[in-house]
Structures are given as C-alpha cells and as structure tokens.
XYZ file of C-alpha atoms in Angstrom:
320
model
C -34.154 19.341 -16.293
C -30.511 20.953 -16.267
C -29.934 23.672 -13.799
C -27.600 25.731 -15.879
C -27.591 28.609 -13.496
C -29.459 27.815 -10.450
C -26.901 25.523 -9.105
C -24.185 27.950 -8.811
C -25.043 29.402 -5.361
C -25.582 26.082 -4.231
C -22.350 24.496 -5.224
C -19.773 27.053 -4.363
C -18.751 27.689 -1.022
C -19.540 23.816 0.672
C -16.509 21.586 0.448
C -12.776 22.661 0.994
C -10.433 20.772 -0.407
C -7.873 20.637 1.972
C -10.389 19.896 4.574
C -11.679 16.807 2.334
C -8.178 15.341 2.095
C -5.099 16.397 4.617
C -2.702 14.764 2.651
C -2.662 17.284 -0.589
C -4.163 17.619 -3.948
C -6.485 14.751 -4.306
C -5.842 14.461 -8.126
C -2.053 13.494 -7.163
C -2.991 9.800 -7.006
C -5.939 7.956 -7.673
C -6.086 5.733 -4.598
C -9.215 6.402 -2.795
C -10.951 8.732 -5.263
C -14.457 7.262 -4.349
C -13.683 7.308 -0.606
C -12.669 10.990 -0.803
C -15.792 11.724 -2.799
C -18.017 9.794 -0.333
C -16.430 11.263 2.645
C -17.253 14.753 1.037
C -20.979 14.260 -0.076
C -22.210 14.760 3.110
C -20.661 18.497 2.925
C -22.181 18.977 -0.546
C -25.171 20.575 -0.854
C -27.897 21.095 -4.232
C -26.121 20.385 -7.313
C -22.824 19.231 -6.686
C -24.586 16.755 -3.874
C -26.418 15.433 -6.972
C -23.263 15.040 -8.656
C -21.306 12.889 -5.940
C -24.536 10.766 -5.719
C -24.360 10.238 -9.137
C -20.901 9.185 -9.105
C -21.094 7.039 -6.409
C -24.135 5.250 -7.361
C -22.017 4.153 -10.891
C -18.565 4.953 -10.776
C -17.691 3.139 -14.202
C -20.355 4.990 -16.076
C -19.079 8.233 -14.517
C -15.602 7.199 -15.636
C -17.193 6.687 -19.347
C -19.169 9.653 -19.513
C -18.183 13.087 -20.950
C -18.735 16.202 -18.681
C -21.891 17.010 -20.737
C -23.225 13.172 -20.636
C -22.406 13.373 -16.865
C -24.360 16.512 -16.597
C -27.221 15.787 -18.043
C -27.545 12.709 -16.071
C -27.074 14.252 -12.809
C -29.289 16.883 -13.664
C -26.702 19.781 -13.731
C -24.631 21.794 -15.710
C -21.026 21.278 -17.315
C -20.235 24.640 -14.972
C -21.182 22.270 -11.800
C -19.130 19.595 -12.977
C -16.149 21.599 -12.789
C -16.752 23.176 -9.557
C -17.562 19.633 -8.111
C -13.820 18.179 -9.687
C -12.552 21.369 -7.905
C -14.009 20.596 -5.126
C -13.052 17.393 -4.662
C -9.128 18.673 -5.343
C -9.075 17.900 -9.192
C -7.811 20.542 -11.425
C -10.280 19.202 -14.096
C -12.904 16.634 -15.448
C -10.556 14.646 -17.035
C -8.528 14.018 -13.727
C -11.341 12.741 -12.127
C -12.267 10.271 -14.707
C -8.718 8.811 -14.988
C -8.562 8.789 -11.265
C -12.530 6.534 -11.258
C -11.083 4.773 -13.980
C -8.068 3.523 -12.520
C -9.866 2.742 -9.296
C -12.635 0.651 -10.643
C -9.912 -0.758 -13.108
C -7.922 -2.244 -9.871
C -11.244 -3.065 -8.071
C -12.079 -5.685 -11.466
C -8.801 -6.663 -11.334
C -8.373 -7.684 -7.505
C -11.418 -9.885 -7.860
C -14.117 -7.608 -6.621
C -17.025 -9.405 -8.085
C -19.133 -9.078 -4.710
C -21.993 -6.687 -5.215
C -21.686 -4.972 -2.077
C -24.830 -2.502 -2.446
C -27.034 -5.737 -3.217
C -29.644 -6.366 -0.272
C -28.891 -9.416 1.604
C -32.612 -11.566 1.476
C -33.421 -14.277 4.301
C -33.206 -17.167 2.155
C -29.255 -16.044 1.070
C -26.771 -18.660 1.935
C -24.240 -17.794 5.084
C -21.386 -18.032 2.577
C -23.082 -15.069 0.793
C -23.518 -13.185 3.646
C -19.896 -13.932 4.801
C -18.833 -12.627 1.186
C -21.010 -9.609 1.673
C -19.471 -8.807 5.104
C -15.953 -9.405 3.971
C -15.905 -7.391 1.019
C -17.774 -4.328 2.502
C -15.237 -4.223 5.640
C -12.049 -4.866 3.087
C -13.002 -2.013 0.781
C -13.813 0.306 3.828
C -10.400 -0.543 5.436
C -8.869 0.258 1.789
C -10.551 3.529 1.728
C -9.552 4.464 4.989
C -5.749 4.083 4.203
C -6.393 5.913 1.230
C -7.824 9.165 3.031
C -5.816 8.550 6.564
C -3.002 11.335 6.941
C -0.333 9.416 8.575
C 1.818 12.937 9.578
C -2.108 13.330 11.710
C -1.309 9.821 13.027
C 2.071 11.013 14.131
C 0.766 13.953 15.676
C -1.331 12.428 17.684
C 1.741 9.679 18.985
C 3.896 12.123 19.913
C 0.922 13.737 22.118
C -0.436 10.802 23.711
C 3.115 9.652 24.163
C 4.100 12.672 25.816
C 0.783 13.009 27.705
C 0.166 12.444 32.020
C -3.487 11.977 31.402
C -5.212 10.696 27.830
C -9.416 11.138 28.034
C -11.114 9.106 25.642
C -15.149 10.214 24.822
C -17.815 8.634 22.907
C -21.013 7.620 23.018
C -22.490 4.145 21.876
C -20.900 2.195 19.835
C -18.148 4.592 19.616
C -17.828 4.457 23.331
C -16.940 0.380 22.855
C -14.248 1.451 20.548
C -12.788 3.788 22.901
C -12.824 1.091 25.425
C -10.509 -0.896 23.273
C -8.116 1.994 23.081
C -8.582 2.457 26.340
C -7.351 -0.944 27.192
C -4.469 -0.712 24.960
C -3.024 2.040 26.039
C -3.125 1.036 29.508
C -1.611 -2.149 29.103
C 1.646 -0.131 27.914
C 1.481 2.253 30.863
C -0.214 5.489 29.631
C -2.907 6.426 32.206
C -6.123 6.696 29.962
C -9.653 6.718 30.551
C -12.781 6.281 28.761
C -16.123 8.322 29.241
C -19.360 7.703 27.777
C -21.522 9.628 30.428
C -21.416 13.226 29.502
C -21.619 14.597 33.032
C -18.628 12.328 34.352
C -17.055 13.505 31.211
C -17.503 17.079 31.333
C -16.204 16.834 34.833
C -13.037 14.924 33.855
C -12.387 17.107 31.074
C -12.182 20.293 33.236
C -9.591 18.608 34.909
C -7.192 18.539 31.772
C -4.607 20.808 31.578
C -1.924 21.481 28.553
C -0.043 18.414 28.041
C -2.855 16.183 28.719
C -4.896 14.423 25.718
C -8.247 14.205 24.655
C -9.893 11.977 21.807
C -13.451 12.254 20.819
C -14.745 9.290 18.719
C -17.584 9.876 16.523
C -18.556 8.707 12.945
C -20.692 11.340 11.795
C -18.881 13.739 14.105
C -22.394 15.396 15.004
C -22.799 13.575 18.560
C -23.433 16.538 20.660
C -22.365 15.033 23.959
C -18.899 14.119 22.476
C -18.376 17.537 20.873
C -19.194 19.110 24.159
C -16.843 17.008 26.198
C -14.044 17.579 23.429
C -14.627 21.202 23.440
C -14.137 21.398 27.245
C -11.068 19.319 27.174
C -9.831 22.149 24.705
C -10.854 24.778 26.537
C -8.307 23.708 29.165
C -5.426 23.714 27.014
C -5.574 19.888 26.088
C -4.585 18.422 22.626
C -7.777 17.391 21.278
C -7.922 14.505 18.888
C -11.216 13.728 16.619
C -11.701 10.383 15.159
C -14.528 10.761 12.369
C -15.271 10.016 8.860
C -16.086 13.552 8.154
C -13.590 16.279 7.745
C -16.022 19.261 8.085
C -18.068 18.074 11.127
C -18.454 19.629 14.280
C -16.200 17.254 15.869
C -13.590 17.970 13.232
C -13.622 21.713 13.047
C -12.983 21.788 17.064
C -9.902 19.724 17.173
C -6.063 20.119 16.994
C -5.591 16.871 14.759
C -7.951 14.806 13.114
C -8.093 11.104 11.903
C -10.340 10.467 9.207
C -11.947 6.659 8.655
C -14.289 5.916 5.425
C -17.029 3.278 5.787
C -18.846 1.033 3.275
C -22.633 1.429 3.917
C -24.734 -1.104 2.627
C -28.422 -2.153 2.929
C -27.740 -4.482 5.346
C -25.695 -2.530 7.969
C -25.655 1.260 8.752
C -22.860 3.697 7.955
C -22.046 3.900 11.811
C -21.756 0.107 12.229
C -19.888 0.192 9.050
C -17.123 2.410 10.564
C -16.333 0.185 13.682
C -13.652 -1.845 11.946
C -11.992 1.095 10.152
C -12.111 3.104 13.245
C -10.737 0.075 15.268
C -7.598 -0.072 12.646
C -6.973 4.016 12.803
C -6.501 3.836 16.766
C -4.535 0.258 16.676
C -2.413 2.146 13.945
C -2.362 4.773 16.767
C -1.790 2.509 19.628
C 1.288 1.002 18.556
C 2.908 4.731 16.985
C 2.367 5.506 21.146
C 4.490 2.340 21.839
C 7.140 2.812 19.530
C 7.552 6.035 20.877
C 7.443 4.794 24.396
C 9.296 1.413 23.862
C 11.258 0.921 26.825
C 8.565 2.040 29.311
C 5.788 0.164 27.146
C 7.951 -3.183 27.021
C 8.255 -3.142 30.672
C 4.487 -2.349 31.661
C 3.544 -4.940 29.042
C 5.672 -7.491 30.759
C 4.412 -6.810 34.213
C 1.028 -7.012 32.907
C 1.089 -9.985 31.157
C 2.644 -11.717 34.309
C 0.001 -10.298 36.436
C -2.827 -12.251 34.686
C -0.280 -15.396 33.545
C -1.472 -17.200 36.641
C -5.166 -17.004 35.414
C -4.725 -18.981 32.216
C -5.795 -22.533 31.791
C -2.667 -24.670 32.096
C -1.936 -26.443 29.302
C -3.437 -30.035 28.973
C -5.841 -29.311 32.070
C -9.285 -30.493 31.755
C -11.931 -28.126 30.591
C-alpha cells in the first residue's frame, strides 16, 4: 500500500541536511552518498525511514529505478521520495540517482566482489572470513573519510594543542578507543586523562575550565554516562568534542565540535564494534594534527619518552 498523504507528518521534520553532512550540500559530490544515507537513516522516522532502508538494501536497483518505481517499492509516494532527497541534501531525485550510480559503479570497478552482508557460516574458510572483515573495514574507512569534516578536525586539533588539560570520556568499547588517544597525546606532552567511570569522570569534568578540552566518544551518541560527563565539562567552560556516528544524537547536539564516523555493520559484527577502526582512524588523524601544531614540544617529548623506555627493549641478537 502506497501512503500518498499519511507519510507527510512523519517525513518532514526529522533530518537537518546540514547536520547529516557538515561539509556542505550532499549533491556536490557523490563520494559517500550511501554512507550519508546510512548515517541519516537512524534519525528518520516513518515513510522517510522506509525509503532510506530500501535504498541501502539495494543501491544499484535504486539507481536504476524511476521515482515512481522507488516509491512503489518502498511503499511510499513520489512526494516522499522528493522529501527524502532534500533531507539528504540533494535538489531532486535525479541527483540522488546519479550519486548512487557513480558510487556503486566505483565499487564495482574497484573490485568490491565480496558480499559484505552475507552471513559467515561455521564452515566458511578463514580466507573468506578475512575477505569479509577487510571489505567491511575498508568500506567503513572510505565512508568515514567522505563524511568527516576536516574543518572540524582542525578546530579540535587547535583546541587540544592549546589546552592545559584534556579529558576523554567513553564507556565499554569507546573507553578502549579513548585509552589509545590518551596514550598518543601523553607521548607528545599533552596532559590527557581518560575516564570510563561516571563518578570519577564527573568529578574530573567539574574541575575543567575555559581553555581545557573534553572529548566524548560514543558511536550511537546515546550513552548516558558519556553525555553526562561531556555536559558537565561544557558547563565549566571546556571546549567539548564528540566522536560519534550520528550527527543528531544527544552527544553531538551538546558538543561544540562534532567528528563523524561511519561503520559497515554486518551479520557477523554489530554496528558499535564495526565503528572501532574508523574511530581509531579519526583519532589518529586528530593526534597527528595536534602533533603538527605543537611540533617542537611534541618532538622533544616523544624523544624523551622513547629514551626512557629504550632500556627495556630486547637487545638485538639476544636469546628469547
């Protein structure tokens, strides 16, 4: 059944195109079109959500379909398809089709022969498993590169480079990612701490002040403890940074700077776990950007820290 009118209220006010893509109009380039749809789908409801899910389930078919055909297949209406295109930042359906066609064409020409969504069976050889993992991770990193606003990375790097204290907040897997960032910053002389306990994190956040930086990590942007700690830091005047996969999430909404990541969820790995490598890539970029902006201090600190642990490395030729 096609919902010609009933979908209007559900499809109008959910996605802000500027929030889905902070780089500008999505129609400017076709890079990362499906990643943008995937990132925005979680913020859609009703008919618009059905359109997004249908496009993601078979992008090549969507690129070939007319607006009427796509409306019928997704159980919506041509008017809903038009609203969906505008929500994604396109002027119309023709631009969306061209973007999807260009992206799926590049995927084929680049040799994307692995069916990422195929469930891994117990009898599958490790070579197949490896292909699945590599394809999913590589695609997620390319999608993240397309989504990421480098101006936001620049703002975060400048803030961290000038901060007297950096607090990193995250829970569970996000805490592990935060620990990697804390270690990297610490090696170049940036005073950074990572907190995954909400009581300790809130106490530390309460001591932050203007000029300090707080980084909250949560793929969904819905982790209550991380939101509370970042909010406390912001209330004390610290510059707040969110690393998340959802631009309209509560974590992103309260942050001064938002760094977006994409993930390639599969049947063998949940979305949050799939986001781990893209998160590390973005934080590695941020770390290097900070090191560039504090080159002399960072170089000296790295040299001293390397010398401090050098005596604990096994001598060449020593027996194991």
